[in-house]
Short mmCIF file of N, CA and C in Angstrom, two decimals:
data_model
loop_
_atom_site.label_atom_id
_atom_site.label_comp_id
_atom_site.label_asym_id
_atom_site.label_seq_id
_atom_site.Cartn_x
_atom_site.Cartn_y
_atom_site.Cartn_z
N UNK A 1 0.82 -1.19 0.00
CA UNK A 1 0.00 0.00 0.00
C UNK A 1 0.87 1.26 0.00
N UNK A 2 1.57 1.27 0.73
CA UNK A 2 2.78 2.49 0.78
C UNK A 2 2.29 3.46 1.33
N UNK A 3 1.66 4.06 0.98
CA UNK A 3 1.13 5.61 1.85
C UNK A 3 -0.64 5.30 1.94
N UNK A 4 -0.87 6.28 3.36
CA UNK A 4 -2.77 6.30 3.86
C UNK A 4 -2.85 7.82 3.76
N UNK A 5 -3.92 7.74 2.75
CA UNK A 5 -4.20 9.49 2.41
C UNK A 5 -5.76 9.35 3.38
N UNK A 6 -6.30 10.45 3.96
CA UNK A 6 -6.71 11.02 4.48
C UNK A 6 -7.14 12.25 4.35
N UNK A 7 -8.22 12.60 4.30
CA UNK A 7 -8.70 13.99 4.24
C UNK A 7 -9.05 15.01 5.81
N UNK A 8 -9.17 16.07 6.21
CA UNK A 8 -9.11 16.69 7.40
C UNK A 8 -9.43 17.86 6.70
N UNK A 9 -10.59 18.65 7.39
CA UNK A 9 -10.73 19.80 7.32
C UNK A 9 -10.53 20.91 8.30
N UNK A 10 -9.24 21.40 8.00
CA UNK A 10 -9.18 22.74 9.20
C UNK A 10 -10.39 23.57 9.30
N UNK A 11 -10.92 24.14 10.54
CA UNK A 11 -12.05 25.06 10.78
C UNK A 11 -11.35 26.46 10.95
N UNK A 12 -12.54 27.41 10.74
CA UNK A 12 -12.02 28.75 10.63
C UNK A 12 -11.24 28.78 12.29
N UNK A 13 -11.59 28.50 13.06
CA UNK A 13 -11.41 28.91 14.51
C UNK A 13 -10.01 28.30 14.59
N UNK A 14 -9.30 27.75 13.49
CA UNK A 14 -8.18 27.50 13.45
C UNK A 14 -6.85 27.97 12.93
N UNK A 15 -7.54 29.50 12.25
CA UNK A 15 -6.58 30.43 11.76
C UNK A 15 -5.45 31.22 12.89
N UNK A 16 -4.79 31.80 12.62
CA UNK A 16 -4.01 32.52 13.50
C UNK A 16 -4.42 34.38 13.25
N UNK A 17 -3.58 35.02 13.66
CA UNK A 17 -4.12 36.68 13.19
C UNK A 17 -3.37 37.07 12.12
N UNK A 18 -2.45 35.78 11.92
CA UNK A 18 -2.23 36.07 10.49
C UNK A 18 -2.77 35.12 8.99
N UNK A 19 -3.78 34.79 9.41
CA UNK A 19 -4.68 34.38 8.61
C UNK A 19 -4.30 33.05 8.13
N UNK A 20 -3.24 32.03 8.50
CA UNK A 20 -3.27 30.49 8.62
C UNK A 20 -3.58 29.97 9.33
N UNK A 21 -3.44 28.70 9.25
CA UNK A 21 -3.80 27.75 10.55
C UNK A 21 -2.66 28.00 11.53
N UNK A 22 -2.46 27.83 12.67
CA UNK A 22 -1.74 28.00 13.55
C UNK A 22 -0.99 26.80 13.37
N UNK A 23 0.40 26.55 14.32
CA UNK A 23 0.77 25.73 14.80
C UNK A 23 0.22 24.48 15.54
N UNK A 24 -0.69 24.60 16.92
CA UNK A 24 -1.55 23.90 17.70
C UNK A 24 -2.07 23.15 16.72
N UNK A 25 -2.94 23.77 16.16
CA UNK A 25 -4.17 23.69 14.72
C UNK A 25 -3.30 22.57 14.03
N UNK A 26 -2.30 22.88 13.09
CA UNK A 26 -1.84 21.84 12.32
C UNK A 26 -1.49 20.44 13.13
N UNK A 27 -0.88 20.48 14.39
CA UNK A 27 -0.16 19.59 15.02
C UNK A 27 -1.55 18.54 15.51
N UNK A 28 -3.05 19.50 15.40
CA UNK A 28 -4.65 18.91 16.01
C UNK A 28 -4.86 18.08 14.30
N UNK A 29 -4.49 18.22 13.32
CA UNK A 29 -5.10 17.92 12.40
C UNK A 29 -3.83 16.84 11.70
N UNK A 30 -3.06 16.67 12.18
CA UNK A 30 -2.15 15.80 12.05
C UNK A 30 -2.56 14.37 12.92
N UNK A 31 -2.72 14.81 14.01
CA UNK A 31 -3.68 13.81 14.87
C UNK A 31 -5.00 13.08 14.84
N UNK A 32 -5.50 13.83 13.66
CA UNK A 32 -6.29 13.66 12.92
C UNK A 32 -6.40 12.34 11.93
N UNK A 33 -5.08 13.06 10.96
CA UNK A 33 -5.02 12.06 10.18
C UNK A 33 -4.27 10.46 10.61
N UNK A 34 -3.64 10.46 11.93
CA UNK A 34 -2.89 9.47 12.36
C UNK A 34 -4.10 8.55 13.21
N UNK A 35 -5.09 9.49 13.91
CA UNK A 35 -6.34 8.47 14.26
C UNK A 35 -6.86 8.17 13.41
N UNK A 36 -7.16 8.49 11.63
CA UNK A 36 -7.36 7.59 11.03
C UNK A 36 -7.17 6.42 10.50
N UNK A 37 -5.97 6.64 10.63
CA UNK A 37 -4.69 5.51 9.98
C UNK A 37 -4.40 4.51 11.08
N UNK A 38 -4.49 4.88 12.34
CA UNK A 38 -3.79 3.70 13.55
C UNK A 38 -5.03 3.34 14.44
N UNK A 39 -6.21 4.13 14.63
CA UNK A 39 -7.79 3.51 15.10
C UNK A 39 -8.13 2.77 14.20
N UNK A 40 -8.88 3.56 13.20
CA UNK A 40 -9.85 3.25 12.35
C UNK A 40 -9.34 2.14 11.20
N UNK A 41 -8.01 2.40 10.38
CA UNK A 41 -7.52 1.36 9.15
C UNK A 41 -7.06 0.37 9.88
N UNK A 42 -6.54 0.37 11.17
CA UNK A 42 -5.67 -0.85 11.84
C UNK A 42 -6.92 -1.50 12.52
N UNK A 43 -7.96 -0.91 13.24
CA UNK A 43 -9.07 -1.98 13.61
C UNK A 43 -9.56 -2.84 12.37
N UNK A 44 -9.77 -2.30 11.00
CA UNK A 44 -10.09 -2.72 10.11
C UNK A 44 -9.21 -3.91 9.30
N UNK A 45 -7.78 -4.05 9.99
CA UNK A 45 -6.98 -4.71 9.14
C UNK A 45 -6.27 -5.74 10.58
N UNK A 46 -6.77 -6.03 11.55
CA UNK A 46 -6.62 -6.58 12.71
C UNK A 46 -5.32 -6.43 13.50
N UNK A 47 -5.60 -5.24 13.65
CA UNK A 47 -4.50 -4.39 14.32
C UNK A 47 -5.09 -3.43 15.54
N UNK A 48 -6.04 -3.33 16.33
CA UNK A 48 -7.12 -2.93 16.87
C UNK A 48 -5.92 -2.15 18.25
N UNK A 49 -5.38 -3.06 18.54
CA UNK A 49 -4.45 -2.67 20.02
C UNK A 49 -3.57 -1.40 20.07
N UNK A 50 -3.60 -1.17 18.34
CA UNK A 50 -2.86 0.43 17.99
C UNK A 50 -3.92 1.35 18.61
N UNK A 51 -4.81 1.31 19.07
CA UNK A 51 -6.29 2.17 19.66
C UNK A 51 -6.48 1.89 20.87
N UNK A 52 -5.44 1.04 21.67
CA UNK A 52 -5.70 1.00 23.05
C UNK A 52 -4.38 1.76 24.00
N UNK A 53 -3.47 2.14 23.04
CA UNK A 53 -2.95 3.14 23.95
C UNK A 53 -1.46 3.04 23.26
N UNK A 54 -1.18 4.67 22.36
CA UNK A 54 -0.02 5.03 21.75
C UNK A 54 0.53 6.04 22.13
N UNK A 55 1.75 6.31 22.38
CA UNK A 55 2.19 8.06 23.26
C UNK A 55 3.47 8.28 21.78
N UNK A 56 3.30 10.30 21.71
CA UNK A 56 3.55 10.85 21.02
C UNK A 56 5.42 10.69 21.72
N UNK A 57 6.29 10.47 21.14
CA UNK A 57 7.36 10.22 21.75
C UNK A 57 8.30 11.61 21.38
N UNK A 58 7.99 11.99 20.11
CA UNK A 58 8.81 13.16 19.06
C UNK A 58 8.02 13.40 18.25
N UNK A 59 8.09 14.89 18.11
CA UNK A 59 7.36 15.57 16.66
C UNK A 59 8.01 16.40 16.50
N UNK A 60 7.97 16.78 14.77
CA UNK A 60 8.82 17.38 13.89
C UNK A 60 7.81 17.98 12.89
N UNK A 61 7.64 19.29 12.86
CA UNK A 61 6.89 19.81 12.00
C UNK A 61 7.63 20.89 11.38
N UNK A 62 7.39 21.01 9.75
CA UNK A 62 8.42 21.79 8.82
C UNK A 62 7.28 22.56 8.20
N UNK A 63 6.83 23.47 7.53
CA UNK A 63 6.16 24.63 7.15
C UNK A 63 6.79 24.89 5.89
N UNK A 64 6.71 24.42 5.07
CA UNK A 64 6.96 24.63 3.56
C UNK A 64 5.81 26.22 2.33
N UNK A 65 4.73 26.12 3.65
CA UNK A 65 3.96 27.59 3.07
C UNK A 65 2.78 27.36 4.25
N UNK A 66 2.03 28.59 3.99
CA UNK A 66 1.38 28.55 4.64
C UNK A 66 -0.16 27.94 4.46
N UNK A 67 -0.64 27.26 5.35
CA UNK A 67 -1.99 26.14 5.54
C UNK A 67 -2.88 27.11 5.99
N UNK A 68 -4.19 26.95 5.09
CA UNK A 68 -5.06 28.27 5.12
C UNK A 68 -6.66 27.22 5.47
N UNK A 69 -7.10 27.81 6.21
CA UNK A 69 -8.85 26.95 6.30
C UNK A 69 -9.87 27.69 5.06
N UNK A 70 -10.06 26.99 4.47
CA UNK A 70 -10.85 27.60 3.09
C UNK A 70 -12.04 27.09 2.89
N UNK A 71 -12.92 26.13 4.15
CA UNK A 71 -14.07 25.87 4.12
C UNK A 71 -13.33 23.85 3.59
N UNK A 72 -12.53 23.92 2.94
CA UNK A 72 -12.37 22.64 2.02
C UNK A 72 -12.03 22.02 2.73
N UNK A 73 -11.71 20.21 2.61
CA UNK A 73 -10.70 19.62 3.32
C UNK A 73 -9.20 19.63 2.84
N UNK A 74 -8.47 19.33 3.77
CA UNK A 74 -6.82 19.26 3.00
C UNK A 74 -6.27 17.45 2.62
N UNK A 75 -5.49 17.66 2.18
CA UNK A 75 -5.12 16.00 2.11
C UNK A 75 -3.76 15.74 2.70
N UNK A 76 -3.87 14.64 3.69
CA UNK A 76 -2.96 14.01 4.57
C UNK A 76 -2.56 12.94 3.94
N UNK A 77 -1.09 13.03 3.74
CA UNK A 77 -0.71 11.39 3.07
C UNK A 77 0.35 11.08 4.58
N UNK A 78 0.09 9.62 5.34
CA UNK A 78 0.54 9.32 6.22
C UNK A 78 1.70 8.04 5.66
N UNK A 79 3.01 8.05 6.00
CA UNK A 79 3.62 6.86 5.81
C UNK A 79 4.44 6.55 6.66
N UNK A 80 4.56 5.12 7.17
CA UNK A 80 5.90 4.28 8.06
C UNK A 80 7.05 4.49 7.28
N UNK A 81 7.97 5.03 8.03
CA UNK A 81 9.24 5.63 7.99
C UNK A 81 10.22 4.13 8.76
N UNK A 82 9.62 3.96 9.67
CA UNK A 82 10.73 3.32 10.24
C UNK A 82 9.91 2.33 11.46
N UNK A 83 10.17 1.35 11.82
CA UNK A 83 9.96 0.38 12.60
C UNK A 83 10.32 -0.53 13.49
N UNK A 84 10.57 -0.40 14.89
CA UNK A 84 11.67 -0.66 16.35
C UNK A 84 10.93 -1.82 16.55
N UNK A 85 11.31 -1.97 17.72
CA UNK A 85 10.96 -3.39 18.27
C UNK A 85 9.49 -2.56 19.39
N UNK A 86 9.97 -1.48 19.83
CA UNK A 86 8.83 -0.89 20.68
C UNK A 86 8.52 0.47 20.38
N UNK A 87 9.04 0.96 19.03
CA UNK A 87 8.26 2.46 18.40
C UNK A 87 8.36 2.43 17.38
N UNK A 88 7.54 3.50 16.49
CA UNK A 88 7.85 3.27 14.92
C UNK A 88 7.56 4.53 14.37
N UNK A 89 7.92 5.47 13.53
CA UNK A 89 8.21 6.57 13.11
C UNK A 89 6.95 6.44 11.92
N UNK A 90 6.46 7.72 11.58
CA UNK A 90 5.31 8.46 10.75
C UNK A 90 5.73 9.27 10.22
N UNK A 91 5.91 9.29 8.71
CA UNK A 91 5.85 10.49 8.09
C UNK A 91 4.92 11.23 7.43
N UNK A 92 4.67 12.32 7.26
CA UNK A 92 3.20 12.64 6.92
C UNK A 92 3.76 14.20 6.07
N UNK A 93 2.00 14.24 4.79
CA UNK A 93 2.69 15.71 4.42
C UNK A 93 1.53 16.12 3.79
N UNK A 94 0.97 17.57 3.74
CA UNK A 94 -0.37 17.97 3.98
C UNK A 94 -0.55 18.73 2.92
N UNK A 95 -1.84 18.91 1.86
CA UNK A 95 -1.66 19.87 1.14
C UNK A 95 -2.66 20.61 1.13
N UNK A 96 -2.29 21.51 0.35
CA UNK A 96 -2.96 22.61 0.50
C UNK A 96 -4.31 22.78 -0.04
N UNK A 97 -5.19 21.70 0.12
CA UNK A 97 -6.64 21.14 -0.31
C UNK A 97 -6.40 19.73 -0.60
N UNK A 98 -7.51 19.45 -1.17
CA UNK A 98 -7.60 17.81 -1.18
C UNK A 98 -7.27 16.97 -2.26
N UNK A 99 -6.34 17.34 -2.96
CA UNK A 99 -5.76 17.18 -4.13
C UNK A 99 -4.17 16.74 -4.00
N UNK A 100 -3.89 15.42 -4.72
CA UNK A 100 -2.41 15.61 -4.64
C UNK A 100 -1.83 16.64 -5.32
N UNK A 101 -1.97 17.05 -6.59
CA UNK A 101 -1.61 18.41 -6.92
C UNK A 101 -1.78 19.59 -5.84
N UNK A 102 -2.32 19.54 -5.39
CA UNK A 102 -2.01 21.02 -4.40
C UNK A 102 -1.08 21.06 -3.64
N UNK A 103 -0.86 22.66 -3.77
CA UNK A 103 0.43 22.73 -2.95
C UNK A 103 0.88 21.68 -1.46
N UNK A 104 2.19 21.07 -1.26
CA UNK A 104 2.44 21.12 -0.13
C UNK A 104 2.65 22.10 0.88
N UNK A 105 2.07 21.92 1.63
CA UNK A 105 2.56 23.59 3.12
C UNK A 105 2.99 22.69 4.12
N UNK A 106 2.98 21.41 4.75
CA UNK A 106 3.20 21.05 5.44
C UNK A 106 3.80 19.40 5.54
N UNK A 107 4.96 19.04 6.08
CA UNK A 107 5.91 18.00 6.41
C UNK A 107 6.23 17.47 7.54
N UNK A 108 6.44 16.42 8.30
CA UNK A 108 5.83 16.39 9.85
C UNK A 108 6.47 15.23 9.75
N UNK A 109 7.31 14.57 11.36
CA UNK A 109 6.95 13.28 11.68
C UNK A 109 6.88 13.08 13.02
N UNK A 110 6.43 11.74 12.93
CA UNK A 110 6.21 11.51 14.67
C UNK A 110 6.77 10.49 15.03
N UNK A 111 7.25 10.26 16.19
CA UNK A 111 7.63 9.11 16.54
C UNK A 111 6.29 8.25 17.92
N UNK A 112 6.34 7.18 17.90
CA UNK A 112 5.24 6.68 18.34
C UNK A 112 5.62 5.50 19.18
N UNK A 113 5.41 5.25 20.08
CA UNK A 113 5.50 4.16 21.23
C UNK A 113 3.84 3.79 21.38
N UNK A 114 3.77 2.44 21.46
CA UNK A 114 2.85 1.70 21.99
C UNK A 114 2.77 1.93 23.35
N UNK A 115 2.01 1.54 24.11
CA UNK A 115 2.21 1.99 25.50
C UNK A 115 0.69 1.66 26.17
N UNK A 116 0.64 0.87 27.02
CA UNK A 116 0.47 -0.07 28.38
C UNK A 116 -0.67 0.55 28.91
N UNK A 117 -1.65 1.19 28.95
CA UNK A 117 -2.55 2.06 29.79
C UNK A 117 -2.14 1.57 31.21
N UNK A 118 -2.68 0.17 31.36
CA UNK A 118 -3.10 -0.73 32.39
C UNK A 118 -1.71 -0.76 33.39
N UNK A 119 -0.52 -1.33 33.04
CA UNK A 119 0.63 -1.26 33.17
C UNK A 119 1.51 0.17 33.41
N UNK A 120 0.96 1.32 33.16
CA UNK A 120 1.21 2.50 33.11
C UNK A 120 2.93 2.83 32.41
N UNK A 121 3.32 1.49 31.08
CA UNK A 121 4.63 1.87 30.28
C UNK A 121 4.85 1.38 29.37
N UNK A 122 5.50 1.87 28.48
CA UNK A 122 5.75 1.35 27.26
C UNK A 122 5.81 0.03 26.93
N UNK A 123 4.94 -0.55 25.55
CA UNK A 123 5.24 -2.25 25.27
C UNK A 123 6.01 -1.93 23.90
N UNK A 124 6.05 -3.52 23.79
CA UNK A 124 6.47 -3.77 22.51
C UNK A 124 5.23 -3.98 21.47
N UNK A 125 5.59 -3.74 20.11
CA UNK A 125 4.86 -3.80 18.91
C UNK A 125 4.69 -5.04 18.48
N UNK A 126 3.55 -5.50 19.15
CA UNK A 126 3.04 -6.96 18.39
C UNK A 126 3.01 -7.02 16.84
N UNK A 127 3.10 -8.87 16.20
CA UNK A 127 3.24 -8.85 15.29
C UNK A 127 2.37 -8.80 14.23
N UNK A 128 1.01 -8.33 14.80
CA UNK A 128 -0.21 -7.73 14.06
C UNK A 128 0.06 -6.33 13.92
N UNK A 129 0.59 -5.60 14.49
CA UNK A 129 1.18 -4.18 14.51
C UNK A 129 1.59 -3.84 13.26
N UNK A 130 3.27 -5.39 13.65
CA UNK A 130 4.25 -4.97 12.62
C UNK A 130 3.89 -5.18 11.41
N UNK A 131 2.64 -6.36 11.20
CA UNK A 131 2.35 -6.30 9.64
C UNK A 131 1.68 -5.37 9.28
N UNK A 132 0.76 -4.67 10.03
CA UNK A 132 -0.15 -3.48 9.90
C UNK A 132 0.88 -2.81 9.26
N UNK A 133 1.93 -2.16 9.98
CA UNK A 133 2.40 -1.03 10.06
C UNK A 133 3.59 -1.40 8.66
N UNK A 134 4.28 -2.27 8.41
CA UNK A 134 4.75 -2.68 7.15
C UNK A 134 3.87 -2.35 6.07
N UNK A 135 2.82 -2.31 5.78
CA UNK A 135 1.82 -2.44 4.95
C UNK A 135 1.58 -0.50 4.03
N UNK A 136 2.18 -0.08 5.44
CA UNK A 136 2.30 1.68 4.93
C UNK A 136 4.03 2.14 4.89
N UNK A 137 4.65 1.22 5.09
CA UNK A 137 6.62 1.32 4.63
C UNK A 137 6.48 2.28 3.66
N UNK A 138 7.34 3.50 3.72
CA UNK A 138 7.62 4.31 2.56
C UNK A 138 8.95 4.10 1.90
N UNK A 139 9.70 3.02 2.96
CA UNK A 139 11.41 2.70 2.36
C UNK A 139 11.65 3.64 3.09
N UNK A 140 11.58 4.69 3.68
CA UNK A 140 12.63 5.66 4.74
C UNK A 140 12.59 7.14 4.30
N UNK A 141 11.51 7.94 3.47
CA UNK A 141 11.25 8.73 2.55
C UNK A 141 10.36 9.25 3.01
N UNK A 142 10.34 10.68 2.82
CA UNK A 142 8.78 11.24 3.04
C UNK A 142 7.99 10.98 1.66
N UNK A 143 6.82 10.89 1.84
CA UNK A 143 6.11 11.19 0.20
C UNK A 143 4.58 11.42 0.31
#
């Protein structure tokens, strides 16, 4: 599969006073597109335990232009970067509507730990995870 596109619509209440989305805003709609991809596609592909408890370990957000709320949705392409024994890296990159042609404004990654609610610490990535999460491999690339 290689990359999970996703759509997200920034709301006006998410502009700044200089008339983009803010920082907060992008970093809320990034989260967005990653609960689509690690709830919703991984319950669907029997990977369900990615939805019982993941912690944000590192984020990296790059601003290539500016992300404007225009009523539209934007398009999120999410991809596995990289894959540990107990975290695994996200790369993601946002454009500027819902079009792969539209501009990119935004480049991002995250790093991600599984993690224990119950236990209150980090686990390891079961091997329903790792095939899940193989399944969106970009080879080590944003795209």
């Amino acid at each position: 599969m290689g990359v999970f596109v996703t759509e997200v619509r920034p709301r006006w209440s998410d502009m700044d006073s200089y008339g983009h989305v803010n920082h907060a805003s992008t970093v809320t709609l990034l989260e967005e597109a990653r609960v689509d991809l690690l709830f919703h596609e991984a319950a669907l592909r029997g990977a369900e335990d990615l939805a019982r408890g993941v912690v944000v370990a590192n984020l990296t957000v790059d601003y290539l232009a500016p992300l404007y709320a225009t009523g539209r949705a934007v398009r999120v392409a999410v991809s596995v970067r990289e894959i540990r024994a107990a975290y695994f890296v996200l790369d993601y990159v946002i454009h500027n509507g819902p079009s792969e042609a539209d501009q990119v404004a935004v480049t991002a990654r995250t790093t991600l730990a599984p993690f224990d609610l119950d236990a209150g610490k980090p686990r390891r990535i079961t091997d329903a995870e790792r095939d899940f999460l193989a399944a969106w491999h970009n080879g080590g690339g944003r795209g």
